[in-house]
Amino acid sequence: MQVSSLNEVKIYSLSCGKSLPEWLSDRKKRALQKKDVDVRRRIELIQDFEMPTVCTTIKVSKDGQYILATGTYKPRIRCYDTYQLSLKFERCLDSEVVTFETLSDDYSKIVFLHNDRYIEFHSQSGFYYKTRIPKFGRDFSYHYPSCDLYFVGASSEVYRLNLEQGRYLNPLHTDAAENNVCDINSVHGLFATGTIEGRVECWDPRSRNRVGLLDCALNSVTADSEINSLPTISALKFNGALTMAVGTSTGQVLLYDLRSDKPLLVKDHQYGLPIKSVHFQDSLDLILSADSRIIKMWNKNSGKIFTSLEPEHDLNDVCLYHNSGMLLTANETPKMGIYYIPVLGPAPRWCSFLDNLTEELEENPESTVYDDYKFVTKKDLENLGLTHLIGSPFLRAYMHGFFMDIRLYHKVKLMVNPFAYEEYRKDKIRQKIEETRAQRVQLKKLPKVNKELALKLIEEEEEKQKSTWKKKVKSLPNILTDDRFKVMFENPDFQVDEESEEFRLLNPLVSKISEKRKKKLRLLEQQELHGKEEEEEPEGKPSDAESSESSDDEKDWVEEVRKQRKLLQQEEKVKRQERRKEDQQTVLKPQFYEIKAGEEFRSFKDSAMKQKLLNKTLEDRLKIEAKNGTLSVSDTTVGSKQLTFTLKRSEQQKKQQEAEKLHRQERKKLRRSAGHLKSRHRRGRPFH
């Protein structure tokens, strides 16, 4: 998928890639897809979306299900079903099609205007009827309320064909010698035709009288435009009840309000090519105007460019898919163009997966490099003597310059400057020398953080270079030049702590070796202060330093480790003594603890007992609880065991229970004594 961007608007080309010829068999096509990477990676949104040689017109049915396109050679029409993403049918015609229109919502009723004055009607099954008009036709429009077809062409008359009666009606007589284009307003039915003299005549179909005349040729001339001939009307489009856009043969687009004879806005394409088609995009208030070279999208209120699209081949027709961001083009090439612009709207329902695909591409952007093209400015063209190529296919205008083929650029540069190779060779030699100089030790450019580590890495790199000069060894990447470790020499949080225990035990010789680096760092500071520059020896170190410090480097590693351990032990003893002194000096203060609500303080032994119970296993705890009577184990009838836990009670609860028991016993005694007295009274015995 090819992606282009202008003004931060991304345009996805869904038809780029190689197209396979029709005469190839399916077996050969599959073999080509396996061999050729470009064929395998191409995106084929609609199968066989192409013509044998050239596509002339392209339209979408009103229901959005079918895409119809006409082309040559042989003259034909192809209908594509978007729900199946494939070709629905193909019909060959007797002559080339100038334009066509669908009268129904689908493909069941189509009218073709041929270049040999014939009008051909097709139904769902195929050819239906054929008739002729007196003059060669160039465009036509259908008036739905009256079922009339209005044809304009190489005549001053506008021919009317009524499809309900099946006969020609009286034509409309215009003041023009010839008429190029026409359109009918869908709101109030006003008919407008663009003439060869650069005027637009508006007619009322009900009264068949002219109701307005606009002189667009005079209004299209601006201070910046250069016009060599009289502008003619080449495109015409209504939008709503009052807005109309007119395209001229000199590359201007005029936007009119029907209540005024002066244009609201004049937009120049700057190419001097006739405008092929004009479309309105209502959601963003945009106008899409296209000539044979470029499609421009601009704001209809301010005229500011929104984005533009330049296909590889010349354009014949442009069609904007309804309520979406998809654009279809008919080109001077077999392959028809499909472009998707997410900013204009969502993808159609039949290819909704394009939204997810483009979102993934936007999340992972890739930089595009034009390897086959060279960007040159106008000054470069003057130096090369190629200013006469401006406007030709060899130069593609872009930004403040042009893109040209890299092969052509090299050929012309070789002819203009034959000694360019010698200059290129000298530049390469100079770059090689600078690279070797950059690899040497440069004390002046040591980082601020971890200077000793950087110096160590530089020395190791020098030793590796010496070994590679003697033996052919693969050179590994240097940490200093690697971006992944850049923060280690910039952020002070990554400073190596040489006084830590781990560092001293792992690197016992570092203290001796670091003395050399410290000397170099002192020299560096002196050089920075005094601003002196000293040349280094080619081998990296002076011979005197190597002879004087060679004895330190040959010390035994084990002895150094022992010394470091003894030093660490002594330091620990000193730290312990300091801690003891601090402890003796500190005065202990009583600590207070807060008891949780609902708990009683018994003693510190209970907490110790709880801690011991928590440390014991579950089996030991169950045994202890069984002894205390808080747990009972019994066998069930099924064969399993049943555990019953009784919660421990506090002393206050025990006292309450004992008081309740005494109270119950006293009440029982009182009840017994009262019953005994009643029985004696019944027997007649006196009370004592």
Short mmCIF file of C-alpha atoms in Angstrom, two decimals, residues 293-664:
data_model
loop_
_atom_site.label_atom_id
_atom_site.label_comp_id
_atom_site.label_asym_id
_atom_site.label_seq_id
_atom_site.Cartn_x
_atom_site.Cartn_y
_atom_site.Cartn_z
CA ARG A 293 -2.87 15.82 -14.05
CA ILE A 294 -3.99 16.53 -10.48
CA ILE A 295 -6.94 16.31 -8.08
CA LYS A 296 -7.16 19.30 -5.76
CA MET A 297 -9.29 19.45 -2.61
CA TRP A 298 -9.90 22.94 -1.25
CA ASN A 299 -12.24 24.75 1.10
CA LYS A 300 -15.22 26.29 -0.66
CA ASN A 301 -15.40 29.22 1.78
CA SER A 302 -11.77 30.33 1.86
CA GLY A 303 -10.21 28.57 -1.14
CA LYS A 304 -7.40 27.18 1.05
CA ILE A 305 -5.85 23.95 -0.21
CA PHE A 306 -6.81 20.97 1.95
CA THR A 307 -4.75 18.37 0.08
CA SER A 308 -3.98 17.24 -3.45
CA LEU A 309 -3.42 13.99 -5.30
CA GLU A 310 -1.18 13.47 -8.32
CA PRO A 311 -1.58 10.05 -9.96
CA GLU A 312 1.15 8.56 -12.13
CA HIS A 313 -1.02 8.65 -15.27
CA ASP A 314 -3.39 11.21 -16.78
CA LEU A 315 -6.94 11.34 -15.46
CA ASN A 316 -10.11 10.94 -17.52
CA ASP A 317 -12.78 10.92 -14.84
CA VAL A 318 -13.12 11.08 -11.03
CA CYS A 319 -15.90 9.63 -8.87
CA LEU A 320 -16.38 10.24 -5.14
CA TYR A 321 -18.05 7.32 -3.33
CA HIS A 322 -21.16 8.41 -1.42
CA ASN A 323 -20.67 9.33 2.27
CA SER A 324 -17.15 7.93 2.49
CA GLY A 325 -13.50 8.82 1.99
CA MET A 326 -13.01 6.62 -1.08
CA LEU A 327 -12.09 8.10 -4.45
CA LEU A 328 -12.27 6.25 -7.78
CA THR A 329 -10.42 7.44 -10.89
CA ALA A 330 -10.47 6.52 -14.58
CA ASN A 331 -6.95 6.86 -16.00
CA GLU A 332 -5.06 6.64 -19.27
CA THR A 333 -3.88 3.20 -18.19
CA PRO A 334 -5.49 -0.22 -17.88
CA LYS A 335 -5.64 -0.08 -14.09
CA MET A 336 -8.36 2.06 -12.48
CA GLY A 337 -7.36 4.02 -9.37
CA ILE A 338 -8.74 3.47 -5.87
CA TYR A 339 -7.74 5.95 -3.18
CA TYR A 340 -8.79 6.07 0.45
CA ILE A 341 -8.60 9.32 2.46
CA PRO A 342 -9.67 8.65 6.09
CA VAL A 343 -10.08 12.38 6.83
CA LEU A 344 -12.89 12.73 4.28
CA GLY A 345 -14.95 9.96 5.84
CA PRO A 346 -15.06 6.30 6.87
CA ALA A 347 -14.50 3.40 4.49
CA PRO A 348 -17.58 2.00 2.72
CA ARG A 349 -19.44 -0.82 4.41
CA TRP A 350 -18.17 -3.45 1.99
CA CYS A 351 -14.52 -2.65 2.80
CA SER A 352 -14.76 -1.56 6.45
CA PHE A 353 -11.52 -3.42 7.20
CA LEU A 354 -9.65 -0.48 5.64
CA ASP A 355 -10.28 1.59 8.78
CA ASN A 356 -8.49 -0.94 10.99
CA LEU A 357 -5.68 -1.30 8.44
CA THR A 358 -5.01 2.42 8.20
CA GLU A 359 -5.17 2.84 11.99
CA GLU A 360 -2.45 0.20 12.38
CA LEU A 361 -0.33 1.97 9.77
CA GLU A 362 -0.74 5.30 11.57
CA GLU A 363 0.31 3.73 14.88
CA ASN A 364 3.52 2.37 13.29
CA PRO A 365 4.60 5.03 10.83
CA GLU A 366 7.41 4.26 8.41
CA SER A 367 9.62 6.86 6.80
CA THR A 368 9.50 6.88 3.00
CA VAL A 369 12.73 7.34 1.07
CA TYR A 370 12.75 8.27 -2.62
CA ASP A 371 15.67 6.11 -3.73
CA ASP A 372 14.93 6.39 -7.45
CA TYR A 373 14.48 10.18 -7.50
CA LYS A 374 16.63 13.19 -6.79
CA PHE A 375 15.25 16.42 -5.33
CA VAL A 376 16.62 19.51 -7.09
CA THR A 377 15.85 23.21 -6.67
CA LYS A 378 15.47 25.75 -9.44
CA LYS A 379 19.03 26.94 -8.81
CA ASP A 380 20.32 23.38 -9.30
CA LEU A 381 18.45 23.17 -12.59
CA GLU A 382 20.07 26.42 -13.75
CA ASN A 383 23.52 25.07 -12.88
CA LEU A 384 22.79 21.86 -14.80
CA GLY A 385 21.15 23.70 -17.71
CA LEU A 386 17.82 21.88 -17.36
CA THR A 387 15.43 24.81 -16.91
CA HIS A 388 13.77 23.94 -20.23
CA LEU A 389 12.47 20.69 -18.67
CA ILE A 390 10.18 22.53 -16.22
CA GLY A 391 6.60 21.46 -17.00
CA SER A 392 7.67 18.27 -18.78
CA PRO A 393 7.13 14.72 -17.42
CA PHE A 394 10.85 14.53 -16.53
CA LEU A 395 10.33 16.94 -13.59
CA ARG A 396 7.66 16.52 -10.91
CA ALA A 397 6.97 19.72 -8.99
CA TYR A 398 7.16 19.30 -5.22
CA MET A 399 7.46 21.94 -2.45
CA HIS A 400 10.16 24.48 -3.41
CA GLY A 401 11.78 22.30 -6.09
CA PHE A 402 11.35 19.28 -8.34
CA PHE A 403 11.84 15.51 -8.31
CA MET A 404 13.77 14.03 -11.23
CA ASP A 405 14.99 10.56 -12.11
CA ILE A 406 18.29 9.79 -10.40
CA ARG A 407 19.71 8.21 -13.58
CA LEU A 408 19.00 11.34 -15.60
CA TYR A 409 20.56 13.46 -12.84
CA HIS A 410 23.79 11.43 -12.86
CA LYS A 411 24.06 11.55 -16.65
CA VAL A 412 23.59 15.31 -16.82
CA LYS A 413 25.95 15.95 -13.92
CA LEU A 414 28.64 13.82 -15.58
CA MET A 415 28.27 15.83 -18.80
CA VAL A 416 28.37 19.19 -16.99
CA ASN A 417 31.23 18.30 -14.61
CA PRO A 418 33.43 15.49 -16.03
CA PHE A 419 35.82 15.71 -13.04
CA ALA A 420 33.09 14.93 -10.53
CA TYR A 421 34.47 11.42 -9.95
CA GLU A 422 37.84 12.79 -8.84
CA GLU A 423 36.13 15.12 -6.39
CA TYR A 424 34.01 12.27 -5.11
CA ARG A 425 37.14 10.11 -4.64
CA LYS A 426 38.92 12.87 -2.69
CA ASP A 427 35.87 13.33 -0.46
CA LYS A 428 35.79 9.61 0.30
CA ILE A 429 39.51 9.56 1.20
CA ARG A 430 39.01 12.59 3.46
CA GLN A 431 36.07 10.86 5.18
CA LYS A 432 38.18 7.73 5.79
CA ILE A 433 40.95 9.80 7.38
CA GLU A 434 38.45 11.62 9.61
CA GLU A 435 36.95 8.29 10.71
CA THR A 436 40.36 6.94 11.77
CA ARG A 437 41.06 10.17 13.66
CA ALA A 438 37.73 9.97 15.43
CA GLN A 439 38.55 6.47 16.74
CA ARG A 440 41.68 7.71 18.58
CA VAL A 441 41.75 8.71 22.23
CA GLN A 442 40.41 12.23 22.57
CA LEU A 443 40.78 13.41 26.14
CA LYS A 444 39.12 16.70 25.35
CA LYS A 445 35.71 15.06 24.67
CA LEU A 446 35.34 12.81 27.74
CA PRO A 447 31.81 12.78 29.27
CA LYS A 448 30.98 14.51 32.54
CA VAL A 449 29.74 11.30 34.24
CA ASN A 450 31.89 8.15 34.62
CA LYS A 451 35.03 9.70 33.16
CA GLU A 452 37.28 6.87 34.39
CA LEU A 453 35.00 4.24 32.88
CA ALA A 454 34.98 6.10 29.56
CA LEU A 455 38.79 6.31 29.63
CA LYS A 456 38.98 2.58 30.32
CA LEU A 457 36.70 1.83 27.36
CA ILE A 458 38.77 4.05 25.08
CA GLU A 459 41.98 2.22 26.08
CA GLU A 460 40.33 -1.15 25.45
CA GLU A 461 39.16 0.08 22.07
CA GLU A 462 42.72 1.09 21.18
CA GLU A 463 44.03 -2.34 22.15
CA LYS A 464 41.35 -3.96 19.99
CA GLN A 465 42.33 -1.77 17.07
CA LYS A 466 45.96 -2.84 17.46
CA SER A 467 44.92 -6.48 17.48
CA THR A 468 42.72 -5.99 14.42
CA TRP A 469 45.63 -4.38 12.55
CA LYS A 470 47.74 -7.47 13.24
CA LYS A 471 44.98 -10.06 12.94
CA LYS A 472 41.71 -9.87 11.06
CA VAL A 473 39.17 -9.86 13.89
CA LYS A 474 35.53 -8.75 13.73
CA SER A 475 35.18 -5.35 15.44
CA LEU A 476 32.45 -5.13 18.09
CA PRO A 477 30.38 -1.97 18.69
CA ASN A 478 31.72 0.53 21.22
CA ILE A 479 29.61 1.44 24.26
CA LEU A 480 30.59 5.10 24.02
CA THR A 481 29.13 5.42 20.53
CA ASP A 482 26.05 3.28 21.24
CA ASP A 483 22.89 5.31 21.86
CA ARG A 484 21.50 2.66 24.20
CA PHE A 485 24.21 3.46 26.80
CA LYS A 486 24.19 7.24 26.28
CA VAL A 487 22.41 7.91 29.59
CA MET A 488 25.17 6.12 31.55
CA PHE A 489 27.56 8.95 30.65
CA GLU A 490 25.03 11.79 31.02
CA ASN A 491 22.86 11.07 34.06
CA PRO A 492 24.71 11.43 37.44
CA ASP A 493 22.47 8.70 38.92
CA PHE A 494 24.54 6.16 36.95
CA GLN A 495 27.85 7.25 38.54
CA VAL A 496 29.94 4.21 39.58
CA ASP A 497 30.53 4.08 43.37
CA GLU A 498 34.13 2.87 43.68
CA GLU A 499 34.02 2.86 47.49
CA SER A 500 31.30 0.22 47.73
CA GLU A 501 32.16 -3.27 48.99
CA GLU A 502 30.94 -5.04 45.84
CA PHE A 503 33.01 -2.87 43.55
CA ARG A 504 36.22 -3.31 45.57
CA LEU A 505 35.89 -7.09 45.80
CA LEU A 506 34.97 -7.60 42.14
CA ASN A 507 37.62 -5.20 40.89
CA PRO A 508 40.67 -5.59 43.22
CA LEU A 509 43.10 -4.12 40.69
CA VAL A 510 40.92 -1.16 39.84
CA SER A 511 42.48 1.04 42.51
CA LYS A 512 45.94 0.61 41.00
CA ILE A 513 44.82 0.94 37.41
CA SER A 514 42.61 3.92 38.21
CA GLU A 515 45.68 5.87 39.35
CA LYS A 516 46.87 6.02 35.74
CA ARG A 517 43.49 7.27 34.59
CA LYS A 518 43.38 9.84 37.36
CA LYS A 519 46.70 11.19 36.12
CA LYS A 520 45.24 11.47 32.62
CA LEU A 521 42.14 13.19 33.98
CA ARG A 522 44.33 15.72 35.80
CA LEU A 523 46.16 16.38 32.55
CA LEU A 524 42.78 16.84 30.87
CA GLU A 525 41.68 19.40 33.46
CA GLN A 526 44.95 21.28 33.06
CA GLN A 527 44.49 21.31 29.28
CA GLU A 528 40.95 22.63 29.63
CA LEU A 529 42.11 25.37 32.00
CA HIS A 530 45.10 26.55 29.99
CA GLY A 531 43.58 25.78 26.58
CA LYS A 532 46.58 23.78 25.39
CA GLU A 533 46.32 21.10 22.76
CA GLU A 534 48.83 18.27 22.90
CA GLU A 535 49.24 15.65 20.22
CA GLU A 536 48.98 12.03 21.27
CA GLU A 537 51.36 9.25 20.28
CA PRO A 538 50.03 6.95 17.57
CA GLU A 539 50.20 3.94 19.86
CA GLY A 540 47.95 5.57 22.49
CA LYS A 541 50.40 5.68 25.49
CA PRO A 542 53.90 7.16 26.00
CA SER A 543 56.71 4.64 26.42
CA ASP A 544 57.85 6.14 29.77
CA ALA A 545 54.45 5.60 31.39
CA GLU A 546 54.36 1.98 30.23
CA SER A 547 57.86 1.21 31.62
CA SER A 548 57.23 2.90 34.99
CA GLU A 549 53.79 1.38 35.59
CA SER A 550 54.36 -2.14 34.25
CA SER A 551 55.47 -3.38 37.70
CA ASP A 552 52.16 -2.29 39.30
CA ASP A 553 50.13 -4.18 36.68
CA GLU A 554 51.95 -7.48 37.36
CA LYS A 555 50.91 -7.81 41.05
CA ASP A 556 49.13 -10.91 42.14
CA TRP A 557 45.34 -10.75 42.02
CA VAL A 558 44.88 -12.96 45.12
CA GLU A 559 47.05 -10.75 47.33
CA GLU A 560 45.07 -7.71 46.28
CA VAL A 561 41.80 -9.45 47.15
CA ARG A 562 43.13 -10.34 50.62
CA LYS A 563 44.30 -6.79 51.20
CA GLN A 564 40.91 -5.46 50.16
CA ARG A 565 39.16 -7.86 52.55
CA LYS A 566 41.42 -6.85 55.45
CA LEU A 567 40.69 -3.21 54.71
CA LEU A 568 36.97 -3.90 54.61
CA GLN A 569 37.11 -5.75 57.96
CA GLN A 570 38.98 -2.88 59.57
CA GLU A 571 36.43 -0.41 58.22
CA GLU A 572 33.60 -2.55 59.63
CA LYS A 573 35.26 -2.62 63.09
CA VAL A 574 35.57 1.14 63.06
CA LYS A 575 31.90 1.47 62.07
CA ARG A 576 30.84 -0.89 64.91
CA GLN A 577 32.79 1.09 67.48
CA GLU A 578 31.17 4.29 66.26
CA ARG A 579 27.71 2.70 66.51
CA ARG A 580 28.40 1.54 70.10
CA LYS A 581 29.46 5.03 71.09
CA GLU A 582 26.30 6.43 69.56
CA ASP A 583 24.16 3.82 71.39
CA GLN A 584 25.78 4.65 74.71
CA GLN A 585 25.17 8.32 74.20
CA THR A 586 21.52 7.89 73.27
CA VAL A 587 18.98 7.89 76.17
CA LEU A 588 16.26 5.26 75.96
CA LYS A 589 12.71 6.50 76.28
CA PRO A 590 9.69 4.38 77.29
CA GLN A 591 7.57 3.08 74.44
CA PHE A 592 3.80 3.10 74.64
CA TYR A 593 1.47 0.67 72.84
CA GLU A 594 -2.19 1.12 72.07
CA ILE A 595 -4.59 -1.82 72.64
CA LYS A 596 -7.28 -2.45 70.05
CA ALA A 597 -10.91 -1.82 70.96
CA GLY A 598 -12.71 -4.84 72.46
CA GLU A 599 -9.53 -6.53 73.76
CA GLU A 600 -8.22 -6.79 77.30
CA PHE A 601 -4.61 -6.58 78.32
CA ARG A 602 -3.54 -9.68 80.24
CA SER A 603 0.22 -9.93 80.04
CA PHE A 604 3.08 -10.00 77.57
CA LYS A 605 3.15 -13.81 77.99
CA ASP A 606 -0.10 -14.18 76.01
CA SER A 607 1.39 -12.45 73.00
CA ALA A 608 4.46 -14.67 73.29
CA MET A 609 2.23 -17.76 73.46
CA LYS A 610 0.31 -16.64 70.40
CA GLN A 611 3.55 -16.14 68.49
CA LYS A 612 4.69 -19.67 69.46
CA LEU A 613 1.37 -21.14 68.33
CA LEU A 614 1.66 -19.38 64.98
CA ASN A 615 5.11 -20.85 64.43
CA LYS A 616 3.86 -24.42 65.10
CA THR A 617 2.28 -26.69 62.52
CA LEU A 618 -1.46 -27.26 62.16
CA GLU A 619 -1.21 -30.75 63.68
CA ASP A 620 0.49 -29.45 66.85
CA ARG A 621 -2.03 -26.66 67.22
CA LEU A 622 -4.96 -29.11 66.91
CA LYS A 623 -3.47 -31.31 69.62
CA ILE A 624 -3.11 -28.35 71.99
CA GLU A 625 -6.67 -27.20 71.30
CA ALA A 626 -7.98 -30.75 71.90
CA LYS A 627 -6.31 -30.78 75.31
CA ASN A 628 -7.82 -27.40 76.20
CA GLY A 629 -11.29 -28.60 75.17
CA THR A 630 -11.78 -26.15 72.31
CA LEU A 631 -11.66 -28.95 69.70
CA SER A 632 -13.52 -32.25 69.43
CA VAL A 633 -12.84 -34.91 66.78
CA SER A 634 -15.52 -37.51 65.91
CA ASP A 635 -16.03 -40.11 63.19
CA THR A 636 -19.07 -39.89 60.91
CA THR A 637 -21.09 -42.76 59.50
CA VAL A 638 -19.64 -42.22 56.06
CA GLY A 639 -16.11 -42.84 57.29
CA SER A 640 -14.83 -39.30 57.33
CA LYS A 641 -13.89 -37.23 60.36
CA GLN A 642 -15.69 -34.24 61.80
CA LEU A 643 -13.97 -31.37 63.63
CA THR A 644 -15.89 -29.12 66.01
CA PHE A 645 -14.28 -25.92 67.30
CA THR A 646 -15.46 -23.97 70.35
CA LEU A 647 -14.36 -20.40 70.65
CA LYS A 648 -12.38 -19.28 73.70
CA ARG A 649 -14.14 -16.95 76.08
CA SER A 650 -12.69 -14.06 77.98
CA GLU A 651 -12.63 -13.81 81.78
CA GLN A 652 -15.42 -11.24 81.79
CA GLN A 653 -17.65 -13.62 79.80
CA LYS A 654 -16.79 -16.45 82.24
CA LYS A 655 -17.75 -14.27 85.24
CA GLN A 656 -21.07 -13.39 83.58
CA GLN A 657 -21.78 -17.08 82.94
CA GLU A 658 -21.04 -18.00 86.61
CA ALA A 659 -23.31 -15.18 87.84
CA GLU A 660 -26.08 -16.40 85.55
CA LYS A 661 -25.68 -19.97 86.87
CA LEU A 662 -25.94 -18.81 90.54
CA HIS A 663 -29.00 -16.70 89.69
CA ARG A 664 -30.69 -19.73 88.06
#
